[in-house]
Amino acid sequence: MAFKLHIGVLAFPFGTHAAPLLALVRRLAASAPDALFSFINSAASNATLFNATAFDNIRARDVWDGAPRGEPFTGSHFEAVGLFLEASPGNFEMAIREAERESGLEIGCLLTDAFLWFSGDMAEKRGVPWVPFWTAASCSLSSHVYTDQIVRAIESTEKAKQEKALSFIPGLEMVTTADLPPEIFLGNNASPLAITINKMVEHLPKSTAVVLNSFEEIDPIITKDLKSKFPNFLNVGPSILASPAAAISDETGCLSWLGGLNRPNSVVYISFGTVITPPENELAALCEALETCRFPFLWSIKDHAVKSLPNGFVDRTNSFGKMVAWAPQPQILAHESVGAFVTHGGWNSILESIASCVPLICRPFFGDQKLNSRMVQDSWGIGVLVEGGVFTKSGTIECLKELMTTEKGAKMRENVSLLRKKAVAAVDSQGSSSKNFDKLLEVIGAR
Ligand code: U2F
């Protein structure tokens, strides 16, 4: 097929960034069959994302991830991120040139992970629109957009009052400085990611549109504020509701295990996303709480972490607990047996929980997670933050009991159902996210 338009899609291949970008590209590709989407991402990340159900107009292209060639990479997640950022933008420039040469079509738009700030310069040089995709929530984007004012406010507020120094940011009145993404504060030894995020803030004014996998109605005040700051601030999600995932095979037996329990809202699902494993002492506290409460639990836990659980825990709990290395999370949350989600507060996990009306217990770790968790508890009222921000036996027992057995927990379940209704309305044909999606098609030149 002769394509009329070529969109360069640049992914950030860490955490859960590339998957929601690809979900968005799939929606766009379905609505714009005469546009070609070159999805440029690391080979390792592409290998996990692309399967047999490929689209004719989406081409996966590999970009060098910056790790030494020819030897297996054994460093940490954050080291890998640093190497990748060092290799950019040269690696992407090269991949774009190849994509243009092979297709015979110049790139007409760059749709990129917002972290990849240099795409703003690349788009400017080519005279094409730059559309950054912010993979997290509007609250964390807002906190970054206000970086300068936040830093100034903290510097000019006496220590004792700094907790509440953020009341000037619309929609973030309940947030404390301790909840903010640490990357806001550069300091002397800033990490490559912190530098990247701060550069992103500088470059965002070059964007033609900023796109989010979220919906306006979750944070109307923040939405209104950010709409006044960007020419097009487009919440087009949640994509899990806009284009539900295809049915999966139940290889790990999680769904049949849940079905066998046959008790609505009785199971606690636990997962800390793709990057994090809680420290050993906190894993032990969580285990003790699970053993004390004896609610059935399903835990997505990496193999290396199982080894550091307390002696005998697996055997003592196998009559009411199931552990797997990777779980079909969206389908698990959608199962009627699941009554609570113990999470790190990653944005995709929160959206999936909202889509399935499951209240959350948050133990946040890095980046946007503290802020997301604060919003879960104090803005949306759909869950709780663990006491003191870390797992202790008593604090975790309290959270589990509160969500699973009390009126307060029932209220959170009601709140999350109301939020789901708003999300469903947003992706309805006349909803805000659908209208924003149409606008996005226009911005990228596909309408
Ligand atoms: C980073 O994301 P994470 O990968 O740490 O966490 P999430 O945004 O919650 O996404 C986890 C995804 O992995 C899936 C799950 C989510 O879509 O359904 N998953 C699964 O299918 N099975 C499993 O056993 C475990 C997980 C970052 F750490 C966050 O702070 C950011 O909010 C996020 C987006 O920018 O990226």
Short mmCIF file of C-alpha atoms and ligand atoms in Angstrom, two decimals:
data_model
loop_
_atom_site.label_atom_id
_atom_site.label_comp_id
_atom_site.label_asym_id
_atom_site.label_seq_id
_atom_site.Cartn_x
_atom_site.Cartn_y
_atom_site.Cartn_z
CA MET A 1 0.00 0.00 0.00
CA ALA A 2 1.23 3.53 -0.79
CA PHE A 3 1.16 5.49 2.44
CA LYS A 4 0.36 9.21 2.41
CA LEU A 5 1.90 10.12 5.74
CA HIS A 6 4.83 8.85 7.81
CA ILE A 7 4.75 9.27 11.60
CA GLY A 8 7.96 8.68 13.55
CA VAL A 9 7.15 7.21 16.96
CA LEU A 10 10.03 7.33 19.45
CA ALA A 11 9.68 5.17 22.55
CA PHE A 12 11.39 5.19 25.95
CA PRO A 13 12.14 1.49 26.46
CA PHE A 14 12.01 1.28 30.29
CA GLY A 15 9.34 0.73 32.93
CA THR A 16 5.89 0.68 31.40
CA HIS A 17 6.43 3.49 28.90
CA ALA A 18 6.57 1.83 25.49
CA ALA A 19 3.45 -0.35 25.97
CA PRO A 20 0.95 2.52 26.48
CA LEU A 21 2.60 4.42 23.59
CA LEU A 22 2.10 1.39 21.35
CA ALA A 23 -1.51 1.07 22.57
CA LEU A 24 -2.07 4.66 21.45
CA VAL A 25 -0.32 4.04 18.11
CA ARG A 26 -2.56 1.01 17.50
CA ARG A 27 -5.64 3.19 17.98
CA LEU A 28 -4.23 5.84 15.65
CA ALA A 29 -3.16 3.28 13.05
CA ALA A 30 -6.68 1.80 13.01
CA SER A 31 -8.18 5.26 12.40
CA ALA A 32 -5.56 6.32 9.85
CA PRO A 33 -4.92 3.34 7.54
CA ASP A 34 -3.05 5.44 4.99
CA ALA A 35 -0.48 6.61 7.53
CA LEU A 36 2.67 4.60 8.24
CA PHE A 37 3.85 4.50 11.87
CA SER A 38 7.54 3.69 12.41
CA PHE A 39 7.74 2.57 16.04
CA ILE A 40 11.37 3.13 17.09
CA ASN A 41 12.29 1.38 20.31
CA SER A 42 15.03 -0.84 21.76
CA ALA A 43 15.21 -4.39 20.40
CA ALA A 44 14.55 -5.87 23.85
CA SER A 45 11.45 -3.76 24.42
CA ASN A 46 10.14 -4.34 20.88
CA ALA A 47 10.53 -8.09 21.39
CA THR A 48 8.12 -8.00 24.33
CA LEU A 49 5.57 -5.75 22.60
CA PHE A 50 5.16 -7.02 19.08
CA ASN A 51 3.35 -10.26 18.44
CA ALA A 52 1.50 -11.96 15.63
CA THR A 53 -1.37 -9.45 15.60
CA ALA A 54 0.73 -6.78 13.91
CA PHE A 55 -0.87 -3.92 12.00
CA ASP A 56 0.06 -3.44 8.33
CA ASN A 57 0.79 0.24 8.95
CA ILE A 58 2.90 -0.13 12.13
CA ARG A 59 6.57 -1.06 11.60
CA ALA A 60 8.69 -1.91 14.62
CA ARG A 61 12.25 -0.59 14.27
CA ASP A 62 15.06 -1.25 16.69
CA VAL A 63 17.26 1.47 18.11
CA TRP A 64 20.54 0.93 19.96
CA ASP A 65 19.89 0.96 23.72
CA GLY A 66 23.36 2.28 24.57
CA ALA A 67 24.52 -0.90 26.36
CA PRO A 68 27.94 -2.28 25.34
CA ARG A 69 27.44 -4.39 22.21
CA GLY A 70 28.12 -8.10 22.12
CA GLU A 71 27.93 -8.82 25.85
CA PRO A 72 24.90 -9.37 28.10
CA PHE A 73 24.03 -6.27 30.14
CA THR A 74 24.13 -6.98 33.87
CA GLY A 75 23.70 -3.49 35.35
CA SER A 76 20.71 -2.05 37.19
CA HIS A 77 17.57 -0.55 35.68
CA PHE A 78 18.79 2.98 36.38
CA GLU A 79 22.23 2.27 34.83
CA ALA A 80 20.47 1.00 31.71
CA VAL A 81 18.41 4.20 31.55
CA GLY A 82 21.61 6.28 31.86
CA LEU A 83 23.35 4.41 29.00
CA PHE A 84 20.30 4.74 26.77
CA LEU A 85 20.04 8.47 27.38
CA GLU A 86 23.76 8.85 26.60
CA ALA A 87 23.25 7.13 23.24
CA SER A 88 20.35 9.47 22.40
CA PRO A 89 19.51 11.30 20.19
CA GLY A 90 22.17 9.89 17.79
CA ASN A 91 20.62 6.41 17.93
CA PHE A 92 17.16 7.78 17.09
CA GLU A 93 18.46 10.06 14.31
CA MET A 94 20.00 7.04 12.62
CA ALA A 95 16.84 4.92 12.99
CA ILE A 96 14.68 7.72 11.59
CA ARG A 97 16.92 8.09 8.54
CA GLU A 98 16.68 4.34 7.90
CA ALA A 99 12.89 4.39 8.28
CA GLU A 100 12.67 7.26 5.79
CA ARG A 101 15.00 5.58 3.32
CA GLU A 102 13.19 2.24 3.40
CA SER A 103 9.70 3.71 3.13
CA GLY A 104 10.64 6.46 0.70
CA LEU A 105 8.61 8.84 2.86
CA GLU A 106 9.93 11.64 5.03
CA ILE A 107 8.65 11.86 8.58
CA GLY A 108 5.67 14.25 8.75
CA CYS A 109 5.28 14.22 12.54
CA LEU A 110 7.15 12.99 15.62
CA LEU A 111 5.01 11.31 18.26
CA THR A 112 7.37 10.55 21.14
CA ASP A 113 7.62 9.65 24.78
CA ALA A 114 7.70 13.04 26.53
CA PHE A 115 10.99 12.10 28.26
CA LEU A 116 12.68 12.26 24.82
CA TRP A 117 12.87 16.08 24.93
CA PHE A 118 15.40 16.25 22.07
CA SER A 119 12.57 15.19 19.73
CA GLY A 120 11.32 18.78 20.08
CA ASP A 121 14.54 20.01 18.43
CA MET A 122 14.44 17.22 15.82
CA ALA A 123 10.86 18.17 14.89
CA GLU A 124 11.72 21.86 14.78
CA LYS A 125 14.63 21.23 12.39
CA ARG A 126 12.36 19.23 10.12
CA GLY A 127 9.50 21.71 10.37
CA VAL A 128 7.05 19.02 11.55
CA PRO A 129 4.79 18.82 14.63
CA TRP A 130 6.19 17.36 17.86
CA VAL A 131 3.62 15.48 19.92
CA PRO A 132 5.03 14.30 23.27
CA PHE A 133 3.15 11.52 25.08
CA TRP A 134 3.27 11.79 28.88
CA THR A 135 2.86 8.20 30.09
CA ALA A 136 1.85 9.15 33.62
CA ALA A 137 -0.94 11.21 35.21
CA SER A 138 -1.75 14.89 34.80
CA CYS A 139 -0.88 15.53 38.47
CA SER A 140 2.76 14.53 37.97
CA LEU A 141 3.01 16.45 34.71
CA SER A 142 1.67 19.49 36.53
CA SER A 143 4.26 19.12 39.29
CA HIS A 144 7.03 19.15 36.65
CA VAL A 145 5.54 22.07 34.76
CA TYR A 146 5.65 24.05 38.04
CA THR A 147 9.25 23.05 38.83
CA ASP A 148 10.67 26.60 38.97
CA GLN A 149 7.89 27.95 41.16
CA ILE A 150 8.09 24.92 43.45
CA VAL A 151 11.83 25.29 43.93
CA ARG A 152 11.44 29.03 44.60
CA ALA A 153 8.54 28.48 47.01
CA ILE A 154 10.50 25.92 48.99
CA GLU A 155 13.59 28.11 49.14
CA SER A 156 11.59 31.05 50.41
CA THR A 157 9.46 29.14 52.96
CA GLU A 158 10.78 28.37 56.41
CA LYS A 159 11.43 24.68 57.01
CA ALA A 160 8.46 24.12 59.31
CA LYS A 161 5.97 25.39 56.74
CA GLN A 162 7.47 23.73 53.66
CA GLU A 163 5.11 20.76 53.88
CA LYS A 164 2.30 22.96 52.59
CA ALA A 165 4.37 25.09 50.23
CA LEU A 166 2.48 23.85 47.16
CA SER A 167 -0.98 25.28 47.72
CA PHE A 168 -0.49 27.62 44.73
CA ILE A 169 -0.63 24.76 42.18
CA PRO A 170 -4.21 24.31 40.96
CA GLY A 171 -5.56 20.89 41.93
CA LEU A 172 -2.54 19.90 44.05
CA GLU A 173 -3.57 21.55 47.32
CA MET A 174 -3.50 18.27 49.23
CA VAL A 175 0.01 17.41 48.07
CA THR A 176 3.03 17.88 50.35
CA THR A 177 6.57 18.55 49.22
CA ALA A 178 7.49 15.02 50.34
CA ASP A 179 5.05 13.62 47.75
CA LEU A 180 6.74 15.31 44.80
CA PRO A 181 8.74 13.43 42.17
CA PRO A 182 12.35 13.73 43.40
CA GLU A 183 13.52 14.57 39.86
CA ILE A 184 12.11 18.08 40.35
CA PHE A 185 15.04 18.87 42.63
CA LEU A 186 18.21 18.67 40.57
CA GLY A 187 20.89 19.07 43.25
CA ASN A 188 24.59 18.48 42.56
CA ASN A 189 24.55 14.82 41.60
CA ALA A 190 21.45 14.83 39.43
CA SER A 191 20.66 11.49 37.79
CA PRO A 192 20.47 11.29 33.96
CA LEU A 193 16.70 10.82 34.32
CA ALA A 194 16.31 13.94 36.49
CA ILE A 195 18.29 15.97 33.94
CA THR A 196 16.14 14.53 31.17
CA ILE A 197 12.87 15.40 32.90
CA ASN A 198 14.01 18.95 33.56
CA LYS A 199 15.03 19.36 29.92
CA MET A 200 11.63 18.01 28.96
CA VAL A 201 9.97 20.80 30.95
CA GLU A 202 12.10 23.36 29.08
CA HIS A 203 11.19 21.86 25.70
CA LEU A 204 7.46 21.20 26.17
CA PRO A 205 6.50 24.71 24.98
CA LYS A 206 7.76 23.61 21.52
CA SER A 207 5.12 20.88 21.35
CA THR A 208 2.10 21.02 19.06
CA ALA A 209 0.13 18.89 21.50
CA VAL A 210 0.76 17.03 24.75
CA VAL A 211 -1.01 13.66 24.94
CA LEU A 212 -1.87 11.63 28.04
CA ASN A 213 -3.32 8.20 28.71
CA SER A 214 -5.82 9.64 31.17
CA PHE A 215 -9.19 11.38 31.17
CA GLU A 216 -9.99 15.00 31.93
CA GLU A 217 -12.68 14.28 34.51
CA ILE A 218 -10.27 12.59 36.94
CA ASP A 219 -8.59 15.95 37.64
CA PRO A 220 -10.76 18.75 36.23
CA ILE A 221 -8.85 21.55 37.95
CA ILE A 222 -5.43 20.34 36.80
CA THR A 223 -6.84 19.77 33.31
CA LYS A 224 -8.18 23.32 33.11
CA ASP A 225 -4.85 24.70 34.27
CA LEU A 226 -2.73 22.63 31.86
CA LYS A 227 -5.10 23.42 28.98
CA SER A 228 -4.23 27.06 29.56
CA LYS A 229 -0.51 26.25 29.31
CA PHE A 230 -0.37 24.11 26.15
CA PRO A 231 -1.92 24.75 22.73
CA ASN A 232 -3.42 21.25 22.81
CA PHE A 233 -3.56 19.31 26.07
CA LEU A 234 -5.14 16.02 25.04
CA ASN A 235 -6.24 13.33 27.51
CA VAL A 236 -7.20 10.44 25.24
CA GLY A 237 -7.57 7.52 27.69
CA PRO A 238 -7.84 5.36 29.52
CA SER A 239 -6.77 3.22 26.59
CA ILE A 240 -7.69 0.08 28.54
CA LEU A 241 -11.33 1.23 28.24
CA ALA A 242 -11.03 2.82 24.79
CA SER A 243 -9.68 -0.38 23.25
CA PRO A 244 -9.92 -3.29 25.67
CA ALA A 245 -7.15 -5.90 25.57
CA ALA A 246 -7.73 -9.09 23.61
CA ALA A 247 -8.61 -12.22 25.59
CA ILE A 248 -5.57 -14.07 26.90
CA SER A 249 -4.81 -17.69 27.61
CA ASP A 250 -4.61 -18.41 31.33
CA GLU A 251 -1.10 -19.92 31.23
CA THR A 252 -0.33 -19.21 34.87
CA GLY A 253 -3.70 -20.49 36.08
CA CYS A 254 -4.42 -17.19 37.86
CA LEU A 255 -7.88 -16.73 36.40
CA SER A 256 -9.01 -20.29 37.09
CA TRP A 257 -7.61 -19.97 40.64
CA LEU A 258 -9.65 -16.79 41.15
CA GLY A 259 -12.72 -18.45 39.62
CA GLY A 260 -12.35 -21.40 42.00
CA LEU A 261 -12.70 -19.11 45.02
CA ASN A 262 -16.11 -17.97 43.87
CA ARG A 263 -16.28 -15.12 46.41
CA PRO A 264 -16.67 -11.55 45.09
CA ASN A 265 -14.18 -8.95 46.36
CA SER A 266 -12.41 -11.47 48.60
CA VAL A 267 -8.89 -11.57 47.09
CA VAL A 268 -5.96 -9.21 47.58
CA TYR A 269 -3.89 -8.79 44.39
CA ILE A 270 -0.28 -7.65 44.88
CA SER A 271 2.15 -6.28 42.30
CA PHE A 272 4.83 -3.60 42.28
CA GLY A 273 5.07 -3.12 38.51
CA THR A 274 8.00 -3.84 36.26
CA VAL A 275 10.89 -2.12 38.03
CA ILE A 276 10.53 -2.38 41.80
CA THR A 277 11.06 -5.12 44.37
CA PRO A 278 10.43 -3.90 47.95
CA PRO A 279 13.33 -4.33 50.40
CA GLU A 280 13.55 -7.61 52.29
CA ASN A 281 12.36 -6.24 55.65
CA GLU A 282 9.24 -4.81 54.00
CA LEU A 283 8.57 -8.03 52.12
CA ALA A 284 8.71 -9.78 55.49
CA ALA A 285 6.25 -7.30 57.03
CA LEU A 286 3.86 -7.75 54.11
CA CYS A 287 4.11 -11.54 54.46
CA GLU A 288 3.36 -11.37 58.19
CA ALA A 289 0.33 -9.18 57.50
CA LEU A 290 -0.96 -11.59 54.84
CA GLU A 291 -0.50 -14.56 57.17
CA THR A 292 -2.31 -12.76 59.98
CA CYS A 293 -5.26 -11.55 57.89
CA ARG A 294 -5.61 -14.75 55.85
CA PHE A 295 -7.44 -13.05 52.99
CA PRO A 296 -6.83 -15.08 49.82
CA PHE A 297 -4.00 -13.38 47.90
CA LEU A 298 -2.53 -13.47 44.41
CA TRP A 299 0.98 -12.05 44.18
CA SER A 300 2.92 -11.19 41.04
CA ILE A 301 6.44 -11.53 42.43
CA LYS A 302 9.76 -11.88 40.62
CA ASP A 303 11.55 -15.21 41.16
CA HIS A 304 14.56 -13.61 42.87
CA ALA A 305 12.24 -11.92 45.42
CA VAL A 306 10.50 -15.20 46.35
CA LYS A 307 13.90 -16.38 47.60
CA SER A 308 14.02 -13.55 50.13
CA LEU A 309 10.59 -14.20 51.68
CA PRO A 310 10.51 -15.48 55.27
CA ASN A 311 11.29 -19.19 55.69
CA GLY A 312 8.24 -21.39 55.22
CA PHE A 313 5.94 -18.55 54.06
CA VAL A 314 5.15 -20.17 50.72
CA ASP A 315 4.24 -23.53 52.30
CA ARG A 316 2.25 -21.99 55.14
CA THR A 317 0.13 -19.90 52.76
CA ASN A 318 -0.37 -22.17 49.77
CA SER A 319 -3.92 -23.04 50.83
CA PHE A 320 -5.00 -19.41 50.38
CA GLY A 321 -2.22 -17.71 48.39
CA LYS A 322 -0.87 -18.00 44.87
CA MET A 323 2.39 -16.49 43.59
CA VAL A 324 3.44 -16.10 39.97
CA ALA A 325 6.39 -14.38 38.29
CA TRP A 326 4.15 -12.50 35.85
CA ALA A 327 0.38 -12.18 35.98
CA PRO A 328 -2.25 -11.11 33.44
CA GLN A 329 -2.88 -8.02 35.60
CA PRO A 330 -5.72 -6.27 33.73
CA GLN A 331 -7.71 -9.51 33.57
CA ILE A 332 -7.01 -10.26 37.24
CA LEU A 333 -8.19 -6.85 38.35
CA ALA A 334 -11.30 -7.28 36.20
CA HIS A 335 -12.13 -10.56 37.98
CA GLU A 336 -15.01 -10.22 40.42
CA SER A 337 -13.09 -12.11 43.14
CA VAL A 338 -10.49 -9.35 43.49
CA GLY A 339 -11.25 -6.88 46.28
CA ALA A 340 -8.05 -4.85 46.76
CA PHE A 341 -4.80 -4.08 44.95
CA VAL A 342 -1.52 -3.63 46.85
CA THR A 343 0.58 -1.54 44.47
CA HIS A 344 3.56 0.79 44.04
CA GLY A 345 1.25 3.41 42.52
CA GLY A 346 2.48 3.23 38.91
CA TRP A 347 0.11 5.09 36.61
CA ASN A 348 -0.81 2.10 34.44
CA SER A 349 -1.66 0.04 37.50
CA ILE A 350 -3.86 2.79 38.90
CA LEU A 351 -5.75 3.17 35.62
CA GLU A 352 -6.25 -0.60 35.38
CA SER A 353 -7.59 -0.64 38.94
CA ILE A 354 -10.00 2.21 38.17
CA ALA A 355 -11.14 0.42 35.02
CA SER A 356 -12.05 -2.57 37.19
CA CYS A 357 -13.40 -0.75 40.28
CA VAL A 358 -10.72 -2.12 42.64
CA PRO A 359 -9.58 0.09 45.56
CA LEU A 360 -5.84 0.38 46.19
CA ILE A 361 -3.28 0.11 48.98
CA CYS A 362 -0.22 2.11 47.89
CA ARG A 363 3.40 1.70 48.89
CA PRO A 364 5.09 4.13 46.46
CA PHE A 365 8.81 4.00 45.61
CA PHE A 366 10.14 6.42 42.96
CA GLY A 367 9.25 9.02 40.35
CA ASP A 368 5.55 9.88 40.18
CA GLN A 369 4.46 7.11 42.55
CA LYS A 370 4.25 9.13 45.79
CA LEU A 371 2.22 11.82 44.11
CA ASN A 372 -0.10 9.30 42.45
CA SER A 373 -0.58 7.56 45.80
CA ARG A 374 -1.38 10.85 47.55
CA MET A 375 -4.05 11.51 44.92
CA VAL A 376 -5.44 7.97 45.33
CA GLN A 377 -5.96 8.59 49.03
CA ASP A 378 -6.69 12.30 49.40
CA SER A 379 -8.07 13.50 46.08
CA TRP A 380 -9.89 10.56 44.49
CA GLY A 381 -10.65 8.69 47.75
CA ILE A 382 -10.13 5.31 46.06
CA GLY A 383 -7.54 3.82 48.39
CA VAL A 384 -4.97 4.35 51.12
CA LEU A 385 -1.27 5.02 51.50
CA VAL A 386 0.48 2.61 53.88
CA GLU A 387 1.23 4.24 57.22
CA GLY A 388 4.60 6.04 57.16
CA GLY A 389 5.03 5.17 53.47
CA VAL A 390 6.58 1.73 54.17
CA PHE A 391 5.23 -1.75 54.92
CA THR A 392 5.13 -2.59 58.61
CA LYS A 393 3.21 -5.57 59.93
CA SER A 394 0.66 -3.53 61.89
CA GLY A 395 0.25 -0.76 59.30
CA THR A 396 -0.31 -3.27 56.51
CA ILE A 397 -2.82 -5.29 58.54
CA GLU A 398 -4.72 -2.08 59.21
CA CYS A 399 -4.87 -1.17 55.50
CA LEU A 400 -5.91 -4.67 54.43
CA LYS A 401 -8.69 -4.84 57.03
CA GLU A 402 -9.86 -1.32 56.24
CA LEU A 403 -10.26 -2.01 52.54
CA MET A 404 -11.64 -5.52 52.80
CA THR A 405 -13.98 -5.29 55.79
CA THR A 406 -15.03 -1.76 56.77
CA GLU A 407 -17.54 0.89 55.71
CA LYS A 408 -14.59 3.12 54.79
CA GLY A 409 -13.38 0.41 52.39
CA ALA A 410 -16.89 0.13 50.92
CA LYS A 411 -16.89 3.90 50.38
CA MET A 412 -13.56 3.65 48.48
CA ARG A 413 -15.07 0.90 46.33
CA GLU A 414 -18.04 3.18 45.63
CA ASN A 415 -15.71 6.08 44.76
CA VAL A 416 -13.67 3.97 42.38
CA SER A 417 -16.90 2.80 40.67
CA LEU A 418 -17.95 6.43 40.21
CA LEU A 419 -14.55 7.27 38.75
CA ARG A 420 -14.83 4.30 36.39
CA LYS A 421 -18.19 5.64 35.18
CA LYS A 422 -16.53 8.97 34.33
CA ALA A 423 -13.71 7.15 32.51
CA VAL A 424 -16.22 5.09 30.52
CA ALA A 425 -18.13 8.26 29.58
CA ALA A 426 -14.87 9.92 28.49
CA VAL A 427 -14.12 7.22 25.91
CA ASP A 428 -17.73 7.08 24.70
CA SER A 429 -18.14 8.40 21.14
CA GLN A 430 -19.10 11.91 22.36
CA GLY A 431 -16.86 11.85 25.45
CA SER A 432 -13.93 14.16 26.15
CA SER A 433 -11.25 11.55 25.41
CA SER A 434 -12.84 10.61 22.07
CA LYS A 435 -13.03 14.26 21.05
CA ASN A 436 -9.39 14.73 22.08
CA PHE A 437 -8.45 11.64 20.09
CA ASP A 438 -10.07 13.16 16.98
CA LYS A 439 -8.10 16.33 17.61
CA LEU A 440 -4.92 14.26 17.90
CA LEU A 441 -5.59 12.69 14.50
CA GLU A 442 -5.89 16.23 13.12
CA VAL A 443 -2.68 17.39 14.83
CA ILE A 444 -0.60 14.52 13.44
CA GLY A 445 -1.95 15.26 9.97
CA ALA A 446 -4.11 12.14 9.60
CA ARG A 447 -7.42 14.07 9.24
C1 U2F B 1 6.72 2.98 35.26
O1 U2F B 1 5.89 1.88 35.40
P1 U2F B 1 5.84 0.45 36.14
O2 U2F B 1 6.08 -0.61 35.15
O3 U2F B 1 6.67 0.37 37.33
O4 U2F B 1 4.33 0.41 36.68
P2 U2F B 1 2.90 0.63 36.05
O5 U2F B 1 2.77 1.96 35.39
O6 U2F B 1 1.95 0.37 37.13
O7 U2F B 1 2.75 -0.47 34.93
C2 U2F B 1 2.90 -1.83 35.19
C3 U2F B 1 2.28 -2.56 34.00
O8 U2F B 1 2.75 -3.89 33.97
C4 U2F B 1 1.65 -4.78 33.92
C5 U2F B 1 0.48 -4.00 34.50
C6 U2F B 1 0.77 -2.58 34.04
O9 U2F B 1 0.23 -2.37 32.75
O10 U2F B 1 -0.74 -4.53 34.02
N1 U2F B 1 1.93 -5.99 34.72
C7 U2F B 1 1.41 -7.17 34.30
O11 U2F B 1 0.68 -7.23 33.29
N2 U2F B 1 1.68 -8.30 35.03
C8 U2F B 1 2.45 -8.27 36.13
O12 U2F B 1 2.64 -9.34 36.72
C9 U2F B 1 2.99 -7.04 36.58
C10 U2F B 1 2.69 -5.91 35.84
C11 U2F B 1 6.98 3.77 36.53
F1 U2F B 1 7.58 2.95 37.45
C12 U2F B 1 5.69 4.36 37.08
O13 U2F B 1 5.96 5.10 38.23
C13 U2F B 1 5.04 5.23 36.03
O14 U2F B 1 3.80 5.71 36.51
C14 U2F B 1 4.83 4.40 34.76
C15 U2F B 1 4.24 5.21 33.63
O15 U2F B 1 5.07 6.29 33.32
O16 U2F B 1 6.06 3.84 34.32
#
